């Protein structure tokens, strides 16, 4: 059946014939899909209905699962915000950029040695030289927009517009008051921007994100477009749509604490994000482009302690499964099967490769992608394959690393050069990473350590 679906697709889908070779030229505009990339912020693995949430209602997001593919072993590139966003926009491991292995601190703070060094020279962010997905799609004839959270540099030289976004409504940092758009830094900075300029608007940021997305679709439905929608929900501060106060939350409000969300407020934030997803999908229907639009929904990292229980080990910031395994849904009518669940391991930067291939675009010269065209495998019903995936996150003196090879995963955490946590796990039988196999499988430990070391050497940044 999947093969029949693929055979019925038009020249639009010739870009999926190979997961390895990019099309030599850009396809005609009418044959390429629109792309809507919906990114939640700190969403836990079981925080939506189709992944097991019982007390959070997400009918619009769940509908994407029934209309498309649900990935049960999908990973964010990093255990925090900025790293995964970097990997998505570049299609490469974020370690290659430098300084972005940790979320940029509120108020533009570097949080480990390399980030501190770059901050000192006002270089903490995603350089324009790291050609972004938006730039590549814009050059291929796409209209491009971001509406939501940027978190890839405070300085003007890192503005989304310089990265290829035609239109950009965004917040600069990691979190801000949902109503007053002020972050909890010492400066209490107002961090909402429109095309690089300070912007003051009334409204709940999740609703504003949806409003801007609807306007963009209405204005650009006659040409191929790329719409990047990085929500701030359910990242702290924990404010539901009915929680507006006359003044911005003070910095000492407990609602900024990521591990202490009131459960009902947390649910309300996700449910409002679900409504926003529903509005965006309705706009695609209204303007007659849903049938030729690739829609992705995923999260930038695992949930905080405020998330619903997952059965996975640990939380945001960790390279254990709870910090990096995230929900992922992909709908592409006529190309991907409907109501399919796959256990194929995949990672954020795989989606970048798939989007570029679908659009008939190519990565820049000398910058090979680190991901694979994962959607081609699904479209053509190819069997699951073993993957080797890597993670490293740094904050202060702590470095968290992990490598998954097949079903085996090796995790190590060090601080000041001393090993604090280490383990080998078989995710095939132990997704919760409860049974450490180091003593019984020393050869595998040695092999995975070597893989990790070789990868770290290969992805060293050049700035």
XYZ file of C-alpha atoms in Angstrom:
463
model
C 0.000 0.000 0.000
C 2.780 2.437 0.858
C 4.461 1.673 -2.446
C 1.212 2.434 -4.266
C 0.933 5.756 -2.463
C 4.435 6.670 -3.528
C 3.859 5.605 -7.153
C 0.767 7.809 -7.370
C 2.699 10.891 -6.313
C 3.691 13.316 -9.080
C 7.055 14.759 -10.022
C 6.819 16.634 -6.731
C 8.094 13.523 -5.056
C 10.954 12.546 -7.340
C 13.230 14.176 -4.785
C 12.463 11.286 -2.428
C 13.841 8.575 -4.712
C 17.207 8.596 -3.018
C 18.141 9.342 0.555
C 21.691 10.044 -0.492
C 21.785 12.061 -3.725
C 20.401 15.577 -3.997
C 18.550 16.621 -7.153
C 20.940 18.388 -9.544
C 18.554 21.293 -10.115
C 15.654 23.038 -8.433
C 12.240 21.603 -9.347
C 9.587 23.911 -10.822
C 7.818 25.908 -8.118
C 4.401 24.292 -8.676
C 5.812 20.839 -7.955
C 7.349 21.522 -4.551
C 5.611 21.222 -1.183
C 5.094 23.995 1.295
C 6.729 23.270 4.654
C 5.303 24.106 8.079
C 7.631 23.191 10.936
C 5.946 23.359 14.361
C 8.369 23.207 17.291
C 7.223 22.991 20.901
C 9.513 24.193 23.694
C 10.298 21.753 26.543
C 7.405 19.454 25.635
C 7.662 16.113 27.406
C 7.433 12.800 25.541
C 3.958 12.065 26.923
C 2.532 15.586 27.071
C 0.154 15.150 24.113
C -2.732 12.759 23.666
C -1.339 10.597 20.867
C 1.745 9.919 23.008
C -0.212 9.022 26.128
C -1.324 12.195 27.933
C -4.545 11.554 29.852
C -5.266 15.005 31.275
C -4.065 17.257 28.417
C -6.378 17.595 25.421
C -4.574 17.979 22.083
C -7.055 17.102 19.311
C -5.359 19.193 16.590
C -1.917 17.717 17.215
C -3.390 14.226 17.555
C -5.066 14.720 14.172
C -1.630 15.046 12.591
C -0.904 11.553 13.920
C -4.016 10.068 12.338
C -3.287 11.862 9.066
C 0.418 11.094 8.999
C 3.302 9.321 10.716
C 4.076 9.115 14.431
C 7.751 8.548 15.332
C 8.176 6.767 18.673
C 11.993 6.837 18.704
C 12.637 10.389 17.625
C 15.357 12.496 19.246
C 16.125 16.164 19.599
C 19.663 17.057 18.613
C 20.327 18.535 22.027
C 18.992 18.332 25.560
C 18.307 22.103 25.568
C 16.834 24.832 23.356
C 19.583 26.558 21.347
C 21.503 23.392 20.374
C 18.541 21.703 18.689
C 17.505 24.895 16.891
C 21.042 25.244 15.571
C 21.054 21.685 14.264
C 17.665 22.083 12.595
C 18.564 25.264 10.733
C 22.003 24.046 9.637
C 21.239 20.359 9.111
C 24.478 19.603 10.948
C 25.535 18.744 14.467
C 25.495 21.957 16.487
C 28.980 21.219 17.803
C 30.357 22.266 14.414
C 29.244 25.861 15.016
C 30.842 26.471 18.412
C 29.349 28.034 21.529
C 25.867 26.580 21.044
C 26.013 23.310 22.982
C 24.040 24.956 25.763
C 21.032 27.252 25.691
C 22.092 30.894 25.522
C 21.465 32.272 28.995
C 18.782 34.863 29.681
C 20.158 38.307 28.942
C 22.716 36.917 26.460
C 24.923 34.914 28.804
C 27.444 32.248 27.797
C 27.213 29.227 30.054
C 30.417 27.276 29.352
C 33.949 28.188 28.361
C 33.498 28.320 24.580
C 30.209 30.224 24.862
C 31.729 32.640 27.394
C 34.641 33.292 25.014
C 32.293 34.043 22.122
C 30.049 36.225 24.271
C 33.052 38.353 25.234
C 33.481 39.302 21.563
C 29.722 39.595 20.905
C 29.814 36.440 18.806
C 27.500 34.166 20.805
C 24.902 33.080 18.270
C 24.388 31.391 14.924
C 26.665 33.091 12.364
C 25.157 33.962 9.003
C 28.076 32.073 7.454
C 26.423 28.879 8.752
C 23.986 28.859 5.845
C 20.524 28.164 7.211
C 17.655 26.085 5.916
C 15.666 29.300 5.434
C 18.375 30.786 3.223
C 18.595 27.646 1.109
C 14.828 27.527 0.641
C 14.627 31.256 -0.073
C 17.306 30.868 -2.735
C 15.231 28.014 -4.180
C 12.237 30.334 -4.570
C 10.383 29.842 -1.296
C 8.733 32.566 0.756
C 10.084 32.171 4.287
C 8.931 33.197 7.746
C 9.527 32.540 11.418
C 6.927 33.295 14.054
C 7.957 32.335 17.589
C 11.140 31.790 19.557
C 14.562 32.450 18.004
C 17.130 31.871 20.812
C 20.103 31.852 18.437
C 21.720 35.156 19.286
C 20.757 38.514 20.783
C 22.932 40.742 18.582
C 21.466 42.228 15.405
C 23.987 40.332 13.277
C 22.226 37.085 14.240
C 18.758 38.316 13.227
C 16.508 35.727 11.522
C 16.112 38.074 8.549
C 19.845 37.809 7.869
C 19.473 34.028 7.864
C 16.999 34.054 4.991
C 13.659 34.688 6.668
C 11.604 37.181 4.678
C 9.368 37.842 7.662
C 10.217 37.369 11.333
C 8.169 37.922 14.496
C 10.211 36.453 17.324
C 11.447 36.607 20.879
C 15.190 36.816 21.326
C 15.888 34.577 24.293
C 14.879 31.413 26.045
C 11.751 32.567 27.835
C 9.613 35.627 28.407
C 6.415 36.709 30.113
C 3.641 35.394 27.849
C 1.691 38.675 28.046
C 4.211 41.454 28.651
C 7.058 39.928 26.579
C 9.772 40.714 29.115
C 12.426 38.208 30.165
C 13.661 37.612 33.703
C 17.087 39.181 33.278
C 18.528 41.908 35.459
C 17.659 44.411 32.726
C 14.055 43.146 32.459
C 14.504 43.410 28.720
C 11.580 43.586 26.328
C 12.570 40.866 23.864
C 9.844 40.743 21.215
C 11.099 41.681 17.728
C 9.585 42.209 14.290
C 12.085 41.970 11.442
C 14.918 42.962 13.744
C 13.172 45.885 15.422
C 11.619 46.084 18.917
C 7.917 45.273 18.714
C 5.223 45.985 21.267
C 1.919 44.212 20.888
C -0.836 43.213 23.239
C -1.611 39.551 23.543
C -0.736 36.066 24.700
C 2.351 35.032 22.776
C 0.969 31.635 21.692
C -2.018 33.395 20.108
C 0.241 36.000 18.511
C 2.339 33.252 16.949
C -0.777 31.698 15.419
C -2.060 35.076 14.214
C 1.189 35.780 12.387
C 1.261 32.285 10.870
C -2.281 32.700 9.549
C -1.401 36.038 7.965
C 1.702 34.590 6.328
C -0.213 31.659 4.832
C -2.916 33.991 3.528
C -0.327 36.228 1.861
C 1.852 33.468 0.388
C -0.370 30.503 -0.461
C 0.124 31.102 -4.175
C 3.814 30.195 -4.053
C 5.873 27.595 -2.174
C 6.572 28.695 1.385
C 8.518 27.668 4.461
C 6.884 28.589 7.762
C 8.933 27.936 10.920
C 6.745 28.074 14.031
C 8.844 27.638 17.200
C 6.333 28.040 20.038
C 7.451 29.175 23.489
C 5.007 26.740 25.126
C 5.230 25.013 27.497
C 8.515 26.657 28.569
C 8.404 28.746 31.738
C 7.122 31.160 32.918
C 4.033 29.069 33.525
C 1.168 31.261 32.382
C -2.015 30.018 30.798
C -4.097 32.191 28.471
C -6.298 33.345 31.381
C -3.391 34.296 33.669
C -2.644 37.839 32.561
C -1.502 40.196 35.327
C -1.382 44.021 35.153
C 2.418 43.955 35.332
C 5.061 41.519 34.117
C 6.010 38.679 36.426
C 8.775 39.688 38.833
C 12.052 37.841 38.491
C 11.510 36.071 41.810
C 8.116 34.632 40.821
C 8.022 30.831 41.268
C 6.355 30.617 37.848
C 9.785 31.086 36.227
C 11.046 27.855 37.863
C 11.056 25.188 35.153
C 10.498 22.260 37.500
C 7.520 23.672 39.389
C 4.664 24.298 36.975
C 1.163 24.161 38.434
C -0.205 21.060 36.634
C -3.431 22.751 35.488
C -1.546 25.765 34.116
C 0.920 23.518 32.305
C -1.990 21.674 30.672
C -3.671 24.961 29.707
C -0.488 26.153 27.987
C -0.227 22.992 25.895
C -3.925 23.036 25.083
C -3.630 26.624 23.844
C -0.660 25.597 21.705
C -2.828 22.799 20.320
C -5.480 25.367 19.415
C -2.779 27.353 17.601
C -1.749 24.245 15.656
C -5.400 23.734 14.745
C -5.674 27.321 13.507
C -2.569 26.962 11.347
C -3.823 23.703 9.833
C -7.224 25.318 9.238
C -5.501 28.165 7.382
C -3.843 25.607 5.101
C -7.271 24.109 4.417
C -8.910 27.507 3.889
C -6.395 28.525 1.241
C -6.428 25.142 -0.505
C -2.819 24.185 0.153
C -3.073 21.486 2.846
C -2.759 18.737 0.247
C 0.638 20.005 -0.871
C 2.057 20.976 2.506
C 4.522 18.986 4.588
C 3.712 19.573 8.276
C 6.046 18.571 11.115
C 5.371 18.775 14.847
C 8.106 18.011 17.385
C 9.932 19.428 20.441
C 13.355 21.002 20.953
C 14.253 18.734 23.887
C 12.687 16.505 26.500
C 10.398 17.778 29.199
C 11.288 19.361 32.511
C 10.149 17.949 35.844
C 6.896 19.793 35.151
C 6.111 17.393 32.297
C 3.826 14.408 32.671
C 5.549 11.126 33.668
C 7.226 9.457 30.706
C 8.780 6.244 32.001
C 12.044 7.540 30.561
C 15.069 8.393 32.638
C 15.812 12.004 33.563
C 14.688 15.342 32.109
C 15.650 18.328 29.971
C 19.398 18.964 30.112
C 20.290 15.277 30.272
C 21.448 12.924 27.526
C 19.433 10.104 29.055
C 16.246 9.350 27.109
C 14.063 11.708 29.138
C 16.195 14.652 28.067
C 16.339 13.945 24.331
C 13.555 11.590 23.237
C 10.665 13.716 21.981
C 7.329 13.314 20.213
C 7.399 13.767 16.445
C 4.544 13.769 13.926
C 4.820 14.295 10.169
C 1.914 14.761 7.739
C 2.508 14.881 3.995
C -0.636 14.024 2.015
C -0.110 11.682 -0.905
C 3.472 10.943 0.063
C 3.501 9.575 3.598
C 1.057 6.933 4.838
C -1.764 7.948 7.138
C -2.110 6.728 10.721
C 1.285 5.034 10.721
C 3.562 4.502 13.708
C 7.266 3.914 13.178
C 10.031 2.914 15.569
C 12.714 4.060 13.115
C 15.291 6.025 15.141
C 15.646 9.566 13.821
C 16.933 12.949 14.965
C 16.088 16.606 14.313
C 18.671 17.179 11.598
C 17.214 14.277 9.577
C 14.162 16.467 8.977
C 16.385 19.196 7.560
C 17.748 16.756 5.004
C 14.226 15.620 4.109
C 12.930 19.177 3.711
C 15.796 20.216 1.460
C 15.330 17.129 -0.687
C 11.593 17.665 -1.009
C 12.165 21.287 -2.015
C 14.753 20.408 -4.643
C 17.358 22.460 -2.785
C 20.951 21.539 -1.994
C 23.220 22.124 0.985
C 25.906 24.745 0.465
C 29.215 23.734 -1.035
C 31.596 22.223 1.486
C 28.913 21.744 4.149
C 27.678 18.171 3.908
C 24.587 17.430 5.948
C 24.898 15.159 8.966
C 21.376 13.750 8.678
C 19.605 11.448 6.251
C 16.399 11.873 4.275
C 14.309 10.013 6.810
C 10.974 10.739 5.126
C 12.042 9.019 1.903
C 12.442 5.772 3.827
C 8.940 6.081 5.229
C 7.399 7.069 1.886
C 8.851 4.036 0.138
C 8.121 1.573 2.920
C 11.755 0.757 3.512
C 12.559 -1.302 6.619
C 13.919 0.327 9.763
C 17.675 0.652 9.784
C 20.214 0.861 12.572
C 21.487 4.364 13.325
C 24.527 5.796 15.067
C 23.550 9.073 16.744
C 25.546 11.373 19.011
C 24.863 13.957 21.697
C 26.996 16.318 23.750
C 25.811 19.145 25.945
C 27.927 21.461 28.075
C 27.070 23.802 30.933
C 29.631 25.182 33.350
C 32.105 22.426 34.199
C 29.636 19.650 33.339
C 29.714 17.792 30.013
C 27.019 15.249 29.142
C 27.679 12.872 26.266
C 25.848 9.947 24.687
C 26.006 7.721 21.627
C 23.327 5.380 20.366
C 24.427 2.605 18.012
C 21.644 0.244 17.061
C 19.769 -0.454 20.280
C 22.813 0.102 22.488
C 23.349 3.461 24.138
C 26.349 4.662 26.105
C 25.967 7.668 28.409
C 28.660 9.509 30.356
C 28.603 12.688 32.418
C 31.789 14.377 33.577
C 32.549 17.433 35.691
C 35.986 18.988 35.842
C 37.435 15.945 34.086
C 35.976 13.473 36.603
C 33.370 10.912 35.599
C 30.207 11.355 37.643
C 27.706 9.154 35.789
C 28.272 6.396 33.255
C 26.181 3.599 31.819
C 25.525 1.208 28.936
C 21.925 0.338 28.123
C 20.000 -1.763 25.615
C 17.078 0.435 24.596
C 15.404 -2.491 22.864
C 14.548 -4.058 26.214
C 15.202 -1.166 28.593
C 13.916 2.160 27.270
C 13.946 3.487 30.843
C 17.733 2.952 31.075
C 17.462 1.131 34.393
C 19.882 -1.778 33.816
C 23.536 -0.805 33.389
C 25.344 -3.369 31.203
C 28.887 -2.039 31.512
C 30.175 -4.937 33.598
C 28.720 -7.629 31.370
C 29.574 -6.016 28.003
C 32.968 -4.298 28.327
C 33.760 -4.726 24.621
C 30.659 -2.736 23.690
C 31.583 -0.027 26.170
C 35.029 0.284 24.603
C 33.587 0.333 21.072
C 31.033 3.040 21.837
C 33.610 5.143 23.656
C 35.756 5.003 20.531
C 32.818 6.006 18.327
C 32.082 8.950 20.585
C 35.698 10.091 20.684
C 36.019 9.903 16.892
C 32.822 11.913 16.450
C 33.963 14.592 18.904
C 37.181 14.983 16.960
C 35.319 15.219 13.654
C 32.820 17.924 14.724
C 35.259 20.355 16.327
C 34.217 23.961 15.555
C 36.366 26.235 13.426
C 35.717 29.549 15.191
